Structure formats: C-alpha cells, structure tokens
Amino acid sequence: MELPWTEKYRPMKLNEMVGQDSIVDRLEAYVKARSMPHLLFAGPAGSGKTTAALCIARELFGDISHDFLELNASDERGIDAVRTNIKNFARTRPISGDFKIIFLDEADALTPDAQNALRRTMENYTKTCRFILSCNYSSKIIEPIQSRCSVFRFKRLSREAIKKRLKEILEKEGVKFTDNGLDAIVYISEGDIRHAVNILQSAATLGEVDEENVYSIASSARPRDIQNVIQLALDGKFLDARNLIDRLITGYGMSGEDILLQMNREVMNLNIPDELKVRIIDLIGESNFTLVEGANERIQLEALLARIMILKRG
C-alpha cells in the first residue's frame, strides 16, 4: 500500500491498494454510496489499515483538513481524551459532507474506562460523526464497541502482492534490482508492506537492490545460513555451528532473539523427520523464554546448539 518515496505526498485511492481486494471492494461501496457505519479495522502491522482509512476520507471529502480527525490511541488513551478531544470534535456539524470521520489508530491501547466512554460517544453522535477504529488485536476491543462497528479483518499481504508493489516503485524510481533481491525483501518483511518498502528504500541507497544489499541493510541472515546452523548441530559439528552463529552476530548485527526467531521459522524447511522438528522447536521455545527473562544470549545459543546435538545422538 505504501507509495514510492518521491511520490509520498500524492493522494492515494482505494483501488490502488494491493493484497486486500475483498476489503477494498466493500469500502468502495461505502464511498460510492457516500454513507458508512462505524468501522473497525483489525489486523497485523503494515497490512494497510491506516492507508484504507485515509483513502476513505480523501475520497469522501477531498480536503480532509476540516471533517477528519486522526488520533493515535497509544499517545492519548485515557478517558479524558475521549471526553474532550473526541467528544468536542464529534458534536459539531460537518462542513463538507453529511458526517465527519474520527480515525482512532491503535485503538486496542485504549484503557477499559476510555472504551466504555467511547461507546456512548459513538452512539450519541452517529448523525454527525463516524468512527474508524484501527487495532492489531480485536480481542482487546470491548464487545459493545465491536457490535457497533462493521469489522474488517486485514490479512498479511501475499508474496505476489508485495512484489507487485515493489516492482512498481522500482520502475518509477529507475532503480536496478534482481529477483533474488526482491525475494529477500519479501522473506524479511513477512507480509508487512511498510517494512518491505523501508527495506527497499534503504537497499536502493547502496545501488542495485540485490540479495547481498538487502540482508546487510535488514540485519537478517539468509535462510540457508540459519538452516546450516541447525544442520551442523544435528551432524555433531558443534564448533562449526557456533562459529557460524558468531559470524551472524558480528556480520549482520543480529541479536540472540533474532536468530531464535529465524531458527524457529527455518526448522520446518529442513529435510528431517517431523518428530525431530517438533523437539527442536520445543528447545528453541525454552531458549527464547530464558532470553526474555534476561539470560546471556551467547550462553543460551550455545546451550541450544548443544541440546540439539545431544537430541540427535539420543
């Protein structure tokens, strides 16, 4: 959904969004009718929730400076914010349309008291204002608010959708790239288009967007390197596996938790029995817990390699 960096001030339209076709179709119907209920956008980061809200406002109002209010609930999440900023904006009549729009980003950060105050505001000022709530976890939004909204569940973008948008940006910017470079960005971003575009722009500053530049910019290891770490431990080559982890930490600046997350992701791609995969994932989970609790990452990573080696021998 992100725009090329030289076009970041160009207004975007709903039909330009990629990867959320079913949601876009429903939202365009609201825009065409120039009427909509309260909306709740739920889904992972970088899936297009904020972009969709801004597109709706632009297409309904054109100039969104008067009848559109954007608030980040993680900054203003108390009951006072609902009783003052939100209520004062909602109670006044719209200028350019039949209703105003209040976009409340990260609404799952609102306190329970603030959510209870918000539900009354949503109910009392429906004639003059519509709410768009955006959150990562809809379960953190109280049921009375969910029942007042039409819920849209955004999904992580597919590999094809992300590559399509990245190619559009690269062609407009005139930047050279390789397919391996794009595949690396897709792998690292994990369906987050915002993250993908940020990596793309950073890699482009080094010249061609290729695999080497992408992994060096993103401080992430190649999948085959992580697979080699696990395979070396399984083969009983503890020192080789340990040295490879050292190179990943010093060469890419990865943290212990970053390595564990990639190991958990790559275990399933190894050519080993499923039972062994399950046991390795269990060991990775134990190591991740100890790191979160504050243990030394080098010791825990080496202990994990040792347990994997012993596991195979057993």
Short mmCIF file of C-alpha atoms in Angstrom, two decimals:
data_model
loop_
_atom_site.label_atom_id
_atom_site.label_comp_id
_atom_site.label_asym_id
_atom_site.label_seq_id
_atom_site.Cartn_x
_atom_site.Cartn_y
_atom_site.Cartn_z
CA MET A 1 0.00 0.00 0.00
CA GLU A 2 2.93 2.36 0.50
CA LEU A 3 3.82 4.83 -2.22
CA PRO A 4 7.16 5.40 -3.93
CA TRP A 5 9.24 7.67 -1.74
CA THR A 6 9.31 10.53 -4.27
CA GLU A 7 5.52 10.40 -4.50
CA LYS A 8 4.70 10.18 -0.82
CA TYR A 9 2.56 13.33 -0.92
CA ARG A 10 0.41 12.16 -3.83
CA PRO A 11 -3.10 11.30 -2.64
CA MET A 12 -3.76 7.59 -2.90
CA LYS A 13 -7.02 5.90 -3.86
CA LEU A 14 -8.61 2.75 -2.54
CA ASN A 15 -8.30 0.95 -5.87
CA GLU A 16 -4.51 1.42 -5.75
CA MET A 17 -4.21 -0.75 -2.65
CA VAL A 18 -2.82 -4.24 -3.20
CA GLY A 19 -3.41 -7.51 -1.39
CA GLN A 20 -6.77 -6.64 0.23
CA ASP A 21 -9.13 -6.91 -2.75
CA SER A 22 -12.25 -8.13 -0.89
CA ILE A 23 -11.92 -5.39 1.73
CA VAL A 24 -11.33 -2.70 -0.90
CA ASP A 25 -14.48 -3.74 -2.78
CA ARG A 26 -16.61 -3.34 0.35
CA LEU A 27 -15.06 0.01 1.25
CA GLU A 28 -15.51 1.36 -2.28
CA ALA A 29 -19.21 0.53 -1.99
CA TYR A 30 -19.42 2.77 1.08
CA VAL A 31 -17.60 5.58 -0.73
CA LYS A 32 -19.88 5.26 -3.76
CA ALA A 33 -22.97 5.45 -1.54
CA ARG A 34 -21.36 8.28 0.46
CA SER A 35 -22.55 6.58 3.60
CA MET A 36 -20.95 4.18 6.03
CA PRO A 37 -21.31 2.73 9.53
CA HIS A 38 -18.66 2.85 12.22
CA LEU A 39 -15.72 0.71 11.05
CA LEU A 40 -13.25 -1.48 12.92
CA PHE A 41 -10.05 -2.43 11.09
CA ALA A 42 -8.17 -5.31 12.71
CA GLY A 43 -5.01 -7.00 11.52
CA PRO A 44 -1.22 -7.15 11.67
CA ALA A 45 1.07 -4.16 11.21
CA GLY A 46 1.74 -3.00 7.67
CA SER A 47 -1.37 -4.57 6.15
CA GLY A 48 -3.00 -1.30 5.02
CA LYS A 49 -5.36 -0.29 7.84
CA THR A 50 -4.25 3.34 8.15
CA THR A 51 -3.96 3.72 4.38
CA ALA A 52 -7.52 2.48 3.92
CA ALA A 53 -8.87 4.97 6.47
CA LEU A 54 -7.06 7.90 4.83
CA CYS A 55 -8.24 6.84 1.37
CA ILE A 56 -11.86 6.72 2.53
CA ALA A 57 -11.61 10.22 4.00
CA ARG A 58 -9.96 11.69 0.89
CA GLU A 59 -12.48 10.14 -1.50
CA LEU A 60 -15.44 11.26 0.62
CA PHE A 61 -14.27 14.78 1.49
CA GLY A 62 -11.44 15.66 -0.88
CA ASP A 63 -9.92 18.10 1.61
CA ILE A 64 -9.67 16.17 4.88
CA SER A 65 -8.45 19.09 6.99
CA HIS A 66 -11.92 20.04 8.30
CA ASP A 67 -14.02 16.90 8.73
CA PHE A 68 -11.35 14.33 9.53
CA LEU A 69 -9.61 13.85 12.87
CA GLU A 70 -6.78 11.34 13.30
CA LEU A 71 -5.71 10.34 16.80
CA ASN A 72 -3.23 7.74 17.98
CA ALA A 73 -4.70 5.96 20.96
CA SER A 74 -1.28 4.84 22.19
CA ASP A 75 -0.49 8.51 22.90
CA GLU A 76 -3.94 9.62 24.06
CA ARG A 77 -5.56 6.56 25.55
CA GLY A 78 -7.17 7.82 28.73
CA ILE A 79 -10.79 8.66 29.43
CA ASP A 80 -10.01 12.41 29.36
CA ALA A 81 -9.01 12.20 25.69
CA VAL A 82 -12.39 10.63 24.85
CA ARG A 83 -14.33 13.17 26.92
CA THR A 84 -12.52 16.21 25.48
CA ASN A 85 -10.81 15.87 22.09
CA ILE A 86 -13.05 13.19 20.60
CA LYS A 87 -16.36 14.38 22.04
CA ASN A 88 -15.76 18.04 21.11
CA PHE A 89 -14.97 17.12 17.50
CA ALA A 90 -17.87 14.67 17.17
CA ARG A 91 -20.55 17.03 18.48
CA THR A 92 -20.01 19.79 15.86
CA ARG A 93 -21.65 19.72 12.46
CA PRO A 94 -19.63 18.65 9.38
CA ILE A 95 -18.55 21.23 6.79
CA SER A 96 -18.07 19.34 3.53
CA GLY A 97 -20.28 16.27 3.89
CA ASP A 98 -23.08 14.58 5.78
CA PHE A 99 -20.77 13.43 8.57
CA LYS A 100 -17.28 13.72 9.98
CA ILE A 101 -14.78 10.90 10.45
CA ILE A 102 -12.68 10.25 13.53
CA PHE A 103 -9.87 7.80 12.87
CA LEU A 104 -8.60 6.26 16.09
CA ASP A 105 -5.37 4.40 15.38
CA GLU A 106 -4.11 1.68 17.76
CA ALA A 107 -7.49 1.63 19.48
CA ASP A 108 -6.56 -1.56 21.35
CA ALA A 109 -4.31 0.64 23.51
CA LEU A 110 -7.34 2.45 24.96
CA THR A 111 -8.00 1.76 28.62
CA PRO A 112 -11.25 -0.08 29.51
CA ASP A 113 -12.71 3.12 31.01
CA ALA A 114 -11.89 5.05 27.84
CA GLN A 115 -13.51 2.37 25.69
CA ASN A 116 -16.68 2.50 27.77
CA ALA A 117 -16.79 6.29 27.39
CA LEU A 118 -16.14 5.94 23.66
CA ARG A 119 -19.08 3.60 23.09
CA ARG A 120 -21.50 6.23 24.41
CA THR A 121 -19.92 8.90 22.20
CA MET A 122 -20.23 6.62 19.17
CA GLU A 123 -23.90 6.08 19.96
CA ASN A 124 -24.85 9.68 20.75
CA TYR A 125 -23.20 11.39 17.77
CA THR A 126 -23.91 8.94 14.95
CA LYS A 127 -25.73 11.62 12.96
CA THR A 128 -22.73 13.92 12.76
CA CYS A 129 -19.75 11.58 13.03
CA ARG A 130 -18.48 8.15 12.04
CA PHE A 131 -15.62 6.36 13.77
CA ILE A 132 -12.90 4.24 12.16
CA LEU A 133 -11.02 2.23 14.77
CA SER A 134 -7.77 0.50 13.88
CA CYS A 135 -6.13 -2.18 16.01
CA ASN A 136 -3.78 -5.15 15.85
CA TYR A 137 -5.87 -7.30 18.22
CA SER A 138 -9.64 -7.01 18.02
CA SER A 139 -9.96 -9.14 21.18
CA LYS A 140 -8.73 -6.12 23.16
CA ILE A 141 -11.70 -4.05 21.97
CA ILE A 142 -14.72 -4.43 24.26
CA GLU A 143 -17.72 -6.27 22.82
CA PRO A 144 -20.12 -3.26 22.92
CA ILE A 145 -17.81 -1.33 20.59
CA GLN A 146 -17.34 -4.29 18.25
CA SER A 147 -21.11 -4.70 17.97
CA ARG A 148 -21.45 -1.04 16.93
CA CYS A 149 -18.93 -1.45 14.08
CA SER A 150 -18.63 -3.21 10.80
CA VAL A 151 -15.50 -5.31 11.31
CA PHE A 152 -12.84 -5.64 8.59
CA ARG A 153 -10.07 -8.16 9.21
CA PHE A 154 -6.92 -7.33 7.27
CA LYS A 155 -4.51 -10.14 6.46
CA ARG A 156 -0.78 -10.17 5.86
CA LEU A 157 -0.04 -9.44 2.24
CA SER A 158 0.91 -12.28 -0.07
CA ARG A 159 4.35 -12.59 -1.66
CA GLU A 160 2.87 -11.73 -5.06
CA ALA A 161 1.14 -8.58 -3.81
CA ILE A 162 4.29 -7.27 -2.13
CA LYS A 163 6.49 -8.00 -5.17
CA LYS A 164 3.97 -6.29 -7.43
CA ARG A 165 4.09 -3.08 -5.41
CA LEU A 166 7.88 -3.18 -5.00
CA LYS A 167 8.36 -3.55 -8.77
CA GLU A 168 6.06 -0.58 -9.38
CA ILE A 169 8.16 1.55 -7.05
CA LEU A 170 11.47 0.40 -8.54
CA GLU A 171 10.31 1.10 -12.09
CA LYS A 172 9.14 4.61 -11.16
CA GLU A 173 12.37 5.32 -9.30
CA GLY A 174 14.57 3.85 -12.02
CA VAL A 175 16.45 1.60 -9.58
CA LYS A 176 18.14 -1.61 -10.73
CA PHE A 177 17.14 -4.81 -8.93
CA THR A 178 17.36 -8.58 -9.06
CA ASP A 179 14.64 -11.16 -8.43
CA ASN A 180 16.73 -12.58 -5.58
CA GLY A 181 16.79 -9.13 -4.00
CA LEU A 182 13.01 -8.85 -4.12
CA ASP A 183 12.62 -12.38 -2.77
CA ALA A 184 14.90 -11.43 0.14
CA ILE A 185 12.74 -8.38 0.96
CA VAL A 186 9.57 -10.48 0.84
CA TYR A 187 11.15 -13.07 3.14
CA ILE A 188 12.27 -10.48 5.70
CA SER A 189 9.08 -8.38 5.69
CA GLU A 190 6.77 -11.37 6.38
CA GLY A 191 3.72 -9.76 4.81
CA ASP A 192 4.36 -6.24 6.18
CA ILE A 193 4.35 -3.90 3.16
CA ARG A 194 5.51 -0.91 5.21
CA HIS A 195 8.56 -2.83 6.38
CA ALA A 196 9.18 -4.04 2.82
CA VAL A 197 9.18 -0.50 1.38
CA ASN A 198 11.51 0.76 4.11
CA ILE A 199 13.98 -2.05 3.37
CA LEU A 200 13.68 -1.35 -0.35
CA GLN A 201 14.50 2.32 0.06
CA SER A 202 17.46 1.58 2.33
CA ALA A 203 18.85 -1.05 -0.05
CA ALA A 204 18.44 1.30 -3.02
CA THR A 205 20.81 3.79 -1.40
CA LEU A 206 23.59 1.20 -1.82
CA GLY A 207 22.95 0.86 -5.54
CA GLU A 208 21.35 -2.24 -7.02
CA VAL A 209 18.68 -3.93 -4.89
CA ASP A 210 20.19 -7.41 -4.69
CA GLU A 211 20.26 -10.16 -2.09
CA GLU A 212 23.56 -9.07 -0.52
CA ASN A 213 22.48 -5.44 -0.03
CA VAL A 214 19.07 -6.41 1.33
CA TYR A 215 20.37 -8.78 4.01
CA SER A 216 23.11 -6.38 5.06
CA ILE A 217 20.64 -3.49 5.41
CA ALA A 218 17.99 -5.52 7.22
CA SER A 219 20.43 -7.15 9.67
CA SER A 220 18.92 -10.51 8.85
CA ALA A 221 20.54 -13.83 7.93
CA ARG A 222 19.95 -15.77 4.76
CA PRO A 223 17.59 -18.71 5.28
CA ARG A 224 20.28 -21.17 4.19
CA ASP A 225 22.69 -19.83 6.84
CA ILE A 226 20.16 -20.49 9.60
CA GLN A 227 19.40 -23.92 8.19
CA ASN A 228 23.15 -24.65 8.15
CA VAL A 229 23.42 -23.75 11.85
CA ILE A 230 20.77 -26.29 12.78
CA GLN A 231 22.09 -28.94 10.40
CA LEU A 232 25.66 -28.59 11.69
CA ALA A 233 24.41 -29.08 15.25
CA LEU A 234 22.43 -32.15 14.16
CA ASP A 235 25.55 -33.54 12.48
CA GLY A 236 27.51 -33.14 15.72
CA LYS A 237 29.67 -30.28 14.40
CA PHE A 238 29.22 -28.05 17.43
CA LEU A 239 32.21 -25.74 16.84
CA ASP A 240 31.27 -25.14 13.20
CA ALA A 241 27.71 -24.26 14.21
CA ARG A 242 28.98 -21.99 16.99
CA ASN A 243 31.37 -20.19 14.63
CA LEU A 244 28.57 -19.63 12.11
CA ILE A 245 26.39 -18.07 14.78
CA ASP A 246 29.30 -15.81 15.75
CA ARG A 247 29.57 -14.65 12.14
CA LEU A 248 25.84 -13.91 12.02
CA ILE A 249 26.00 -11.84 15.20
CA THR A 250 29.11 -9.88 14.21
CA GLY A 251 28.46 -9.68 10.45
CA TYR A 252 24.75 -8.85 10.44
CA GLY A 253 24.37 -7.37 13.92
CA MET A 254 21.69 -9.90 14.83
CA SER A 255 20.55 -10.37 18.40
CA GLY A 256 20.09 -13.74 20.03
CA GLU A 257 16.31 -13.42 19.82
CA ASP A 258 16.51 -12.59 16.09
CA ILE A 259 18.46 -15.79 15.50
CA LEU A 260 16.00 -17.86 17.52
CA LEU A 261 13.04 -16.44 15.59
CA GLN A 262 14.66 -17.31 12.27
CA MET A 263 15.63 -20.76 13.54
CA ASN A 264 12.02 -21.39 14.52
CA ARG A 265 10.96 -20.35 11.03
CA GLU A 266 13.53 -22.45 9.17
CA VAL A 267 13.24 -25.70 11.14
CA MET A 268 10.21 -26.65 9.07
CA ASN A 269 12.25 -26.37 5.85
CA LEU A 270 14.84 -28.93 6.95
CA ASN A 271 14.82 -32.43 5.49
CA ILE A 272 14.47 -34.22 8.84
CA PRO A 273 11.70 -36.29 10.46
CA ASP A 274 8.70 -34.35 11.80
CA GLU A 275 9.23 -35.69 15.31
CA LEU A 276 12.74 -34.22 15.33
CA LYS A 277 11.40 -30.88 14.08
CA VAL A 278 8.92 -30.78 16.97
CA ARG A 279 11.64 -31.46 19.53
CA ILE A 280 13.90 -28.75 18.08
CA ILE A 281 11.06 -26.21 18.14
CA ASP A 282 10.45 -27.10 21.79
CA LEU A 283 14.12 -26.44 22.58
CA ILE A 284 14.03 -23.13 20.70
CA GLY A 285 10.98 -22.11 22.75
CA GLU A 286 12.81 -22.84 26.00
CA SER A 287 15.82 -20.80 24.89
CA ASN A 288 13.62 -17.89 23.83
CA PHE A 289 11.92 -17.87 27.23
CA THR A 290 15.24 -17.72 29.06
CA LEU A 291 16.40 -14.84 26.84
CA VAL A 292 13.23 -12.88 27.54
CA GLU A 293 13.86 -13.43 31.24
CA GLY A 294 17.28 -11.79 30.88
CA ALA A 295 19.74 -14.66 30.35
CA ASN A 296 23.00 -14.20 28.43
CA GLU A 297 22.29 -14.70 24.73
CA ARG A 298 25.67 -16.24 23.79
CA ILE A 299 25.39 -18.86 26.54
CA GLN A 300 21.79 -19.69 25.64
CA LEU A 301 22.52 -20.01 21.91
CA GLU A 302 25.47 -22.30 22.56
CA ALA A 303 23.40 -24.32 25.03
CA LEU A 304 20.70 -24.67 22.38
CA LEU A 305 23.22 -26.00 19.86
CA ALA A 306 24.49 -28.46 22.46
CA ARG A 307 20.96 -29.69 23.24
CA ILE A 308 20.19 -30.11 19.53
CA MET A 309 23.40 -32.13 19.06
CA ILE A 310 22.57 -34.34 22.07
CA LEU A 311 18.99 -34.69 20.85
CA LYS A 312 20.10 -36.17 17.51
CA ARG A 313 22.54 -38.54 19.16
CA GLY A 314 19.85 -39.68 21.60
#
